[in-house]
Tab-separated table of C-alpha atoms in Angstrom:
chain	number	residue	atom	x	y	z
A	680	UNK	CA	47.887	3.108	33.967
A	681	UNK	CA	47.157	4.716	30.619
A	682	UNK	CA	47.269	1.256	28.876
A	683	UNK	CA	44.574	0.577	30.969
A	684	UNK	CA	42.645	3.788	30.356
A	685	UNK	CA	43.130	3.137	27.497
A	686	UNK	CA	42.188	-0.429	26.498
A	687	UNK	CA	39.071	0.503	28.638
A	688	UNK	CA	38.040	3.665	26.532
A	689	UNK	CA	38.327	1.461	23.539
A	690	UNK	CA	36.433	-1.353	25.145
A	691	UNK	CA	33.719	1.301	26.046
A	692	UNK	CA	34.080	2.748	22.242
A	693	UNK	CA	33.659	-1.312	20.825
A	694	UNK	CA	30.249	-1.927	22.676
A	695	UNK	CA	29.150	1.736	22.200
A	696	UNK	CA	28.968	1.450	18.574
A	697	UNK	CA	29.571	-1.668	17.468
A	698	UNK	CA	27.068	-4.077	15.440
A	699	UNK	CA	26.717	-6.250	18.458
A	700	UNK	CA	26.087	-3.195	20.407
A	701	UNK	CA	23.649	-2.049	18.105
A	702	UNK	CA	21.859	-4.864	17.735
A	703	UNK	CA	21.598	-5.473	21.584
A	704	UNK	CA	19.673	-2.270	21.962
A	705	UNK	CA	17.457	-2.818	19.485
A	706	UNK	CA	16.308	-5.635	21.245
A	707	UNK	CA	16.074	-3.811	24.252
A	708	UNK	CA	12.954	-1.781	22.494
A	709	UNK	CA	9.674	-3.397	21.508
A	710	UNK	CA	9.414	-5.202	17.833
A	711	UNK	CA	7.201	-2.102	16.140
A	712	UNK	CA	4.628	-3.802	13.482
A	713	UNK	CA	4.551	-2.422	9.775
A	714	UNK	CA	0.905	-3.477	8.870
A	715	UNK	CA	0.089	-3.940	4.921
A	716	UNK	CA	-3.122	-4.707	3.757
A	717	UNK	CA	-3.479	-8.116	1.561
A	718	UNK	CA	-3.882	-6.933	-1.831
A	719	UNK	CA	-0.670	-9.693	-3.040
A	720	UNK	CA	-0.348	-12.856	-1.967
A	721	UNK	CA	1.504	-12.443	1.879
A	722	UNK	CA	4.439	-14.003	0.928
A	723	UNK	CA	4.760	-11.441	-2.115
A	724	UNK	CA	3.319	-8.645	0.439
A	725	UNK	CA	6.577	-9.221	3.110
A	726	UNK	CA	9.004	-9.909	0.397
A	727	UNK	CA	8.158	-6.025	-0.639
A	728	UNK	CA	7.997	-4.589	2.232
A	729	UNK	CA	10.741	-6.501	4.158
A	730	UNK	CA	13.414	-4.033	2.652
A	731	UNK	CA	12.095	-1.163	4.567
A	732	UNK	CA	10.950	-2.360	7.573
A	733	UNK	CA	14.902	-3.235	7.862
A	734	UNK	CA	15.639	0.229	6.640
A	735	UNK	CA	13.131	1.640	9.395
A	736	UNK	CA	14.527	-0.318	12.122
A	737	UNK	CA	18.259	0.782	11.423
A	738	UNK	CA	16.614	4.706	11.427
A	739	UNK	CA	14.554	3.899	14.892
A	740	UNK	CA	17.354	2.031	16.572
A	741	UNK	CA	15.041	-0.911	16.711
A	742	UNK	CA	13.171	-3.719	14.849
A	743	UNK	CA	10.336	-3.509	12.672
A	744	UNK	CA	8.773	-6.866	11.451
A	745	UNK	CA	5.913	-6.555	8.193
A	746	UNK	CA	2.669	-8.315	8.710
A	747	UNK	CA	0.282	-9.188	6.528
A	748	UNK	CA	-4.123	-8.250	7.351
A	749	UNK	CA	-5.944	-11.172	7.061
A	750	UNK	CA	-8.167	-9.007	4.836
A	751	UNK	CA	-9.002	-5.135	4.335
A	752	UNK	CA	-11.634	-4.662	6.939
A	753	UNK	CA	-8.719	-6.396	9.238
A	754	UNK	CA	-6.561	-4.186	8.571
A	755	UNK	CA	-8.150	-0.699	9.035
A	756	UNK	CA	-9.387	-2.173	12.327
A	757	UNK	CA	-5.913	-3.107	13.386
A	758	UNK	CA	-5.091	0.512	12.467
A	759	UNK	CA	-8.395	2.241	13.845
A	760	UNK	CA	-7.873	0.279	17.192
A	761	UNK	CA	-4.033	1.305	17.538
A	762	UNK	CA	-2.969	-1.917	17.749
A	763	UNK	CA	-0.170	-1.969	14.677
A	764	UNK	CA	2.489	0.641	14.916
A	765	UNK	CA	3.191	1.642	10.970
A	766	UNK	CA	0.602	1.040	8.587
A	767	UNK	CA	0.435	0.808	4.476
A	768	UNK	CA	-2.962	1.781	3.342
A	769	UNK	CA	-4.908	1.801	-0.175
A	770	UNK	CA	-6.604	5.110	-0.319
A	771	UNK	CA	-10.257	3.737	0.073
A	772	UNK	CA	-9.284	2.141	3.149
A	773	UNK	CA	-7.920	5.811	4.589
A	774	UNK	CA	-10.926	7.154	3.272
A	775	UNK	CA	-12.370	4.859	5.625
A	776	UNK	CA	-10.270	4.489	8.705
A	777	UNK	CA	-10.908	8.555	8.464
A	778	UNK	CA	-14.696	8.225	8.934
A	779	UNK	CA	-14.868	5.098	11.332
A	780	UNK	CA	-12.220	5.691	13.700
A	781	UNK	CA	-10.326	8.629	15.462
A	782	UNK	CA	-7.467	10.843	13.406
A	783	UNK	CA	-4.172	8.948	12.897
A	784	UNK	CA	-0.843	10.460	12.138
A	785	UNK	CA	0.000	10.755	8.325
A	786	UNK	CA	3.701	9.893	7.594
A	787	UNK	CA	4.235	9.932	3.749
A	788	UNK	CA	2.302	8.886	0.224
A	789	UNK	CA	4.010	7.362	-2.810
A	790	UNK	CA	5.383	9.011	-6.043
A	791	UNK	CA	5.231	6.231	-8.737
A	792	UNK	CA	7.105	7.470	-11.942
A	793	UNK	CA	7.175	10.918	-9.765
A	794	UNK	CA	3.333	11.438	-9.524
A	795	UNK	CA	1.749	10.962	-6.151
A	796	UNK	CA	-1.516	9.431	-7.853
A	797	UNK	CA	-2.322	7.027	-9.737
A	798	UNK	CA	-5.064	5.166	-11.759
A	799	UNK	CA	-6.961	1.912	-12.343
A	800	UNK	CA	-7.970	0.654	-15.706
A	801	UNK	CA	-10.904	-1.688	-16.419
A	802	UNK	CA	-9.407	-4.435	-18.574
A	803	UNK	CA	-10.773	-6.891	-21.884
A	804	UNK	CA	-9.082	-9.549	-23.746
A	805	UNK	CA	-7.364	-8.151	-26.954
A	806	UNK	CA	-9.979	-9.771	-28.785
A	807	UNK	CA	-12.987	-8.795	-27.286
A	808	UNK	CA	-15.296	-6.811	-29.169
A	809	UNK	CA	-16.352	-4.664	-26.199
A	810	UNK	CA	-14.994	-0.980	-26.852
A	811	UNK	CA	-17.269	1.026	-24.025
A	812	UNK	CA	-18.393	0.782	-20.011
A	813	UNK	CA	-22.025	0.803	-21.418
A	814	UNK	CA	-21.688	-2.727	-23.298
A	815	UNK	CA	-20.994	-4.156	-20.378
A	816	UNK	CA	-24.632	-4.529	-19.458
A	817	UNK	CA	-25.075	-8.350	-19.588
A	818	UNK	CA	-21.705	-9.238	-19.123
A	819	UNK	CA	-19.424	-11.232	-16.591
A	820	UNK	CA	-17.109	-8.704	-14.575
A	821	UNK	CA	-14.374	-9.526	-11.924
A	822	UNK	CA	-14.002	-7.057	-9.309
A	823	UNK	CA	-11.022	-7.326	-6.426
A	824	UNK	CA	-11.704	-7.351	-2.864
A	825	UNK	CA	-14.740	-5.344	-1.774
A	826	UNK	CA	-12.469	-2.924	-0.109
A	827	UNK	CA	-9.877	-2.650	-2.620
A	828	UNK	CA	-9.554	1.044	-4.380
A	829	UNK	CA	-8.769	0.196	-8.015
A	830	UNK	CA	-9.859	-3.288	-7.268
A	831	UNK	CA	-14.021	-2.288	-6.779
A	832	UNK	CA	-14.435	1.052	-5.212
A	833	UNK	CA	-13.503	2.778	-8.322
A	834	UNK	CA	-14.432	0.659	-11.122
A	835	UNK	CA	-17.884	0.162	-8.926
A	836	UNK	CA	-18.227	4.013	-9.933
A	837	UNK	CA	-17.200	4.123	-13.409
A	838	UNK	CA	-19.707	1.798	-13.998
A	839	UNK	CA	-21.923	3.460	-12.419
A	840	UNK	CA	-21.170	6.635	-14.171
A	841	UNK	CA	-21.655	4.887	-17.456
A	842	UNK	CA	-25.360	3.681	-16.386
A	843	UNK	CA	-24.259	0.284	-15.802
A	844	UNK	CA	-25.090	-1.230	-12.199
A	845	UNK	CA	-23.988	-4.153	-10.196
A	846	UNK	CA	-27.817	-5.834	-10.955
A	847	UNK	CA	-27.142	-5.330	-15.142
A	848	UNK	CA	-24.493	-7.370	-15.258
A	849	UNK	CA	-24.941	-11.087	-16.081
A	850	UNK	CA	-22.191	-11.857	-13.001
A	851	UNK	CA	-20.270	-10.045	-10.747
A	852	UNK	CA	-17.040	-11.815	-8.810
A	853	UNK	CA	-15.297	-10.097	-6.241
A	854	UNK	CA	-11.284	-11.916	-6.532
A	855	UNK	CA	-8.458	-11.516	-4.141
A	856	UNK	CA	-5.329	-10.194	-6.101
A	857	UNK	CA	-5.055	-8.162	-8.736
A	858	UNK	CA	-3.286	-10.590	-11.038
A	859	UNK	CA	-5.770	-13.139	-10.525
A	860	UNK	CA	-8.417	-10.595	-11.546
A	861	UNK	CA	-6.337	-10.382	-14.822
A	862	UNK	CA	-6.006	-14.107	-15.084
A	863	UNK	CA	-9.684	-14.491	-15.028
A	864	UNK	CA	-10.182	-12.204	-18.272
A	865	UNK	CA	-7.543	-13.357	-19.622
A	866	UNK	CA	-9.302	-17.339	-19.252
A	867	UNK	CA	-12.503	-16.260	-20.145
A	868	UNK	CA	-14.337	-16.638	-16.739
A	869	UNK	CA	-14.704	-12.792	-17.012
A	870	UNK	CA	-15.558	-10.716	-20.317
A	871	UNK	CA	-13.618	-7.448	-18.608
A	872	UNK	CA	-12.150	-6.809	-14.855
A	873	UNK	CA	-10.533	-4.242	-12.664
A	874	UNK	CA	-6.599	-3.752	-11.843
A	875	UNK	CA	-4.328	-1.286	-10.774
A	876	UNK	CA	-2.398	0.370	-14.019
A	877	UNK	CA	0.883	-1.181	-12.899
A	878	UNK	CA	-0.811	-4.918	-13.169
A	879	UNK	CA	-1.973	-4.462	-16.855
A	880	UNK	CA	1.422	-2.916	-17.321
A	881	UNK	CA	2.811	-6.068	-16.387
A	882	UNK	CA	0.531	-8.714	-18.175
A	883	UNK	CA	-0.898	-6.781	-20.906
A	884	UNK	CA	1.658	-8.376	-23.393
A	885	UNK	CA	-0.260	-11.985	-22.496
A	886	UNK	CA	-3.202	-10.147	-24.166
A	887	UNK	CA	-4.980	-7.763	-22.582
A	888	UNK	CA	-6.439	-4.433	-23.792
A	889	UNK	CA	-7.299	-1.189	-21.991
A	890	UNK	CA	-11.326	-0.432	-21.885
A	891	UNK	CA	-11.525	2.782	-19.616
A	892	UNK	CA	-9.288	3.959	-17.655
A	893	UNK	CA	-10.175	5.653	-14.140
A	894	UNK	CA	-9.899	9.290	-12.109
A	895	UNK	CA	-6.557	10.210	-10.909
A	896	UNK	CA	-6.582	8.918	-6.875
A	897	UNK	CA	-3.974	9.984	-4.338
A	898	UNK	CA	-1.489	7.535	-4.189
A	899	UNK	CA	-1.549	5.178	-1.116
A	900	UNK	CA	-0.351	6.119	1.953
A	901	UNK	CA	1.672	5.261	4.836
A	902	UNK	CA	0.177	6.345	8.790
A	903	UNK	CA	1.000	5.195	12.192
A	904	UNK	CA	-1.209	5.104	15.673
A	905	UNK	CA	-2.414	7.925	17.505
A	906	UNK	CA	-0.719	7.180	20.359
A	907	UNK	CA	3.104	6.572	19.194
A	908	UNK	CA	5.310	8.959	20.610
A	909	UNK	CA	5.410	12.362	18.561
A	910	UNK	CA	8.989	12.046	18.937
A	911	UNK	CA	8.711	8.783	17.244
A	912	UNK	CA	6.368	9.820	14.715
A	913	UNK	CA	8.637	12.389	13.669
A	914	UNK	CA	11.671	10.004	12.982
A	915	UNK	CA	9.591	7.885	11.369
A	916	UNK	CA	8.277	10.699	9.163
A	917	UNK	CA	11.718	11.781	8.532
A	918	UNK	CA	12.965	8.753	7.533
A	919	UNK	CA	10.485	7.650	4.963
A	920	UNK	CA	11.320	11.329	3.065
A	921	UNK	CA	14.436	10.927	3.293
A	922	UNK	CA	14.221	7.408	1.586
A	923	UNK	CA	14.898	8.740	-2.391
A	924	UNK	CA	18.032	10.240	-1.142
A	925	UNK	CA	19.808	7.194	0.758
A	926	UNK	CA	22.122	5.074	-0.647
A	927	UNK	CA	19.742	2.215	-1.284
A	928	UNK	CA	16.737	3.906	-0.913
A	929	UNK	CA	15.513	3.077	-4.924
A	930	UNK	CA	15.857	-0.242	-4.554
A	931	UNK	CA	13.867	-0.430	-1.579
A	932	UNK	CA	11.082	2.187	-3.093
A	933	UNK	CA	11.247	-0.395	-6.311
A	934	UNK	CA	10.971	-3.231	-3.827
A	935	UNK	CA	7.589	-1.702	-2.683
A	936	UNK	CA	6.237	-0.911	-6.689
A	937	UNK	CA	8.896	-1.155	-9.665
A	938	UNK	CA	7.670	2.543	-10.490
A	939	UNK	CA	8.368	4.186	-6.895
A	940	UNK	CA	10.095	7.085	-6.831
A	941	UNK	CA	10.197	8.822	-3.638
A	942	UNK	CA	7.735	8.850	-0.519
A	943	UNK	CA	6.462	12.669	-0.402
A	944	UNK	CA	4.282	14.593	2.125
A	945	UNK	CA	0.642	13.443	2.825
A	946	UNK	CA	-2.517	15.461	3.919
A	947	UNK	CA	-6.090	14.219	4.593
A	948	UNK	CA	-6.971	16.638	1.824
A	949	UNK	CA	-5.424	14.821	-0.289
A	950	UNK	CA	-8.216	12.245	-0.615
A	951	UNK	CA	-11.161	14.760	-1.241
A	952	UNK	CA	-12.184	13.582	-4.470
A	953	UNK	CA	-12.247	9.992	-3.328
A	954	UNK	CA	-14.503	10.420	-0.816
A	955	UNK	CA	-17.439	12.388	-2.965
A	956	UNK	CA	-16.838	9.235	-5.542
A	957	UNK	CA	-17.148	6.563	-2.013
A	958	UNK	CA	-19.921	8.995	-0.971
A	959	UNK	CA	-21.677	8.263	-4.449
A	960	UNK	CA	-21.700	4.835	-4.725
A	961	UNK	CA	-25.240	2.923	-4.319
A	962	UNK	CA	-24.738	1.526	-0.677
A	963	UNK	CA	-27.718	-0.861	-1.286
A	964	UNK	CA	-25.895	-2.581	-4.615
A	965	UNK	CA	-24.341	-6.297	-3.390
């Protein structure tokens, strides 16, 4: 009799806590959707983010699966309308979501290099003989996306700052990645171009040169739906602070950006000074 208590105990142990236990219950629960906006190409986008989805679905006792916007107004509608569980945002596109669509719960921002901002430069060929914003009147410039923070939104305003508008400029092209905007400096179809810091970091060596360089801007930003379960949020919340101290947790912050650090705490304050610069851009420009 206490063989059989006993085998059953450690039957009951097995398919408690076992992996095949485990991963039965996480199918029990609903797939949960981390939604990143496209500012790589999406195969780059899920390789980055596949790390911690995995991570969050171990925390949450269930899976998490990355997907890709179609584009940035895409993707703050998916969040706005609730219909994504976890999303990564650019800090233009918060700035946004904010204004357009009820208040979502803020999870955690990133520390790159330990700083919870970062910057955008406006880039030249090494050779160019363009040294300030205000030469740039009559020249070819390659923006990112139309939505993209470091991509247009800023540079839009440093230009503008320096007297330059969209309508002096001999051409404006608006480029999906930030490499690509890089690539077209770097072939000549653009005299200068906007990209996040950490892409000029990357390719400056191939001959690129630093022209201005913009505002500090909250890093960006991780949120979820209004309607998740606060229960829920919390984990999740938990879990992405807790990321800098697990046992993988810096490769999967250098999986998201080779200079994460840590995921810290967020507030909608946080992202005053980008809206007075959104707020001062000229809405009628192209």
């Amino acid at each position: 009799m206490r063989v059989i208590t006993f085998l059953a105990i450690v039957f009951t142990m097995f398919f408690t806590f076992s992996p095949v236990a485990m991963a039965r219950e996480q199918t029990d629960k609903p797939t949960l959707i981390l939604a990143v906006h496209p500012y790589l190409a999406p195969d780059e986008v899920i390789k980055r983010f596949t790390p911690l989805a995995d991570y969050l679905g171990q925390q949450l006792g269930q899976k998490v699966r990355v997907r890709v916007g179609p584009s940035y107004a895409a993707h703050i509608d998916a969040i706005g309308n609730d219909s994504v569980d976890i999303a990564f945002m650019g800090p233009v596109a918060y700035v946004e979501l904010s204004a357009r669509y009820s208040t979502k719960p803020l999870l955690a921002r990133l520390a790159i290099n330990g700083e919870p901002v970062f910057r955008g430069v406006i880039i030249v060929r090494k050779e160019s003989t363009l040294n300030s914003l205000a030469e740039l009147k009559g020249k070819r410039f390659a923006f990112g996306e139309k939505d993209s923070t470091m991509g247009t939104i800023i540079p839009r305003h440093m230009l503008q700052q320096a007297g330059v508008s969209l309508g002096d400029l001999a051409q404006h092209t608006f480029i999906t990645g930030h490499k690509n905007v890089a690539l077209a400096v770097l072939s000549g179809s653009a005299d200068a171009g906007a990209v996040k810091d950490e892409i000029f970091r990357e390719m400056e060596s191939q001959g690129l040169r630093v022209l201005a360089t913009s505002p500090a801007i909250s890093e960006h930003l991780f949120v979820t739906r209004a309607n998740l379960p606060s229960a829920q949020v919390e984990q999740l919340r938990n879990a992405l602070l807790a990321l800098k101290n697990k046992a993988h947790g810096a490769d999967i912050l250098r999986s998201i950006n080779v200079g994460a650090t840590a995921l810290v705490p967020v507030s909608n304050s946080d992202y005053a000074n980008l809206r007075v610069i959104v707020n001062s851009l000229d809405t009628n420009a192209p």
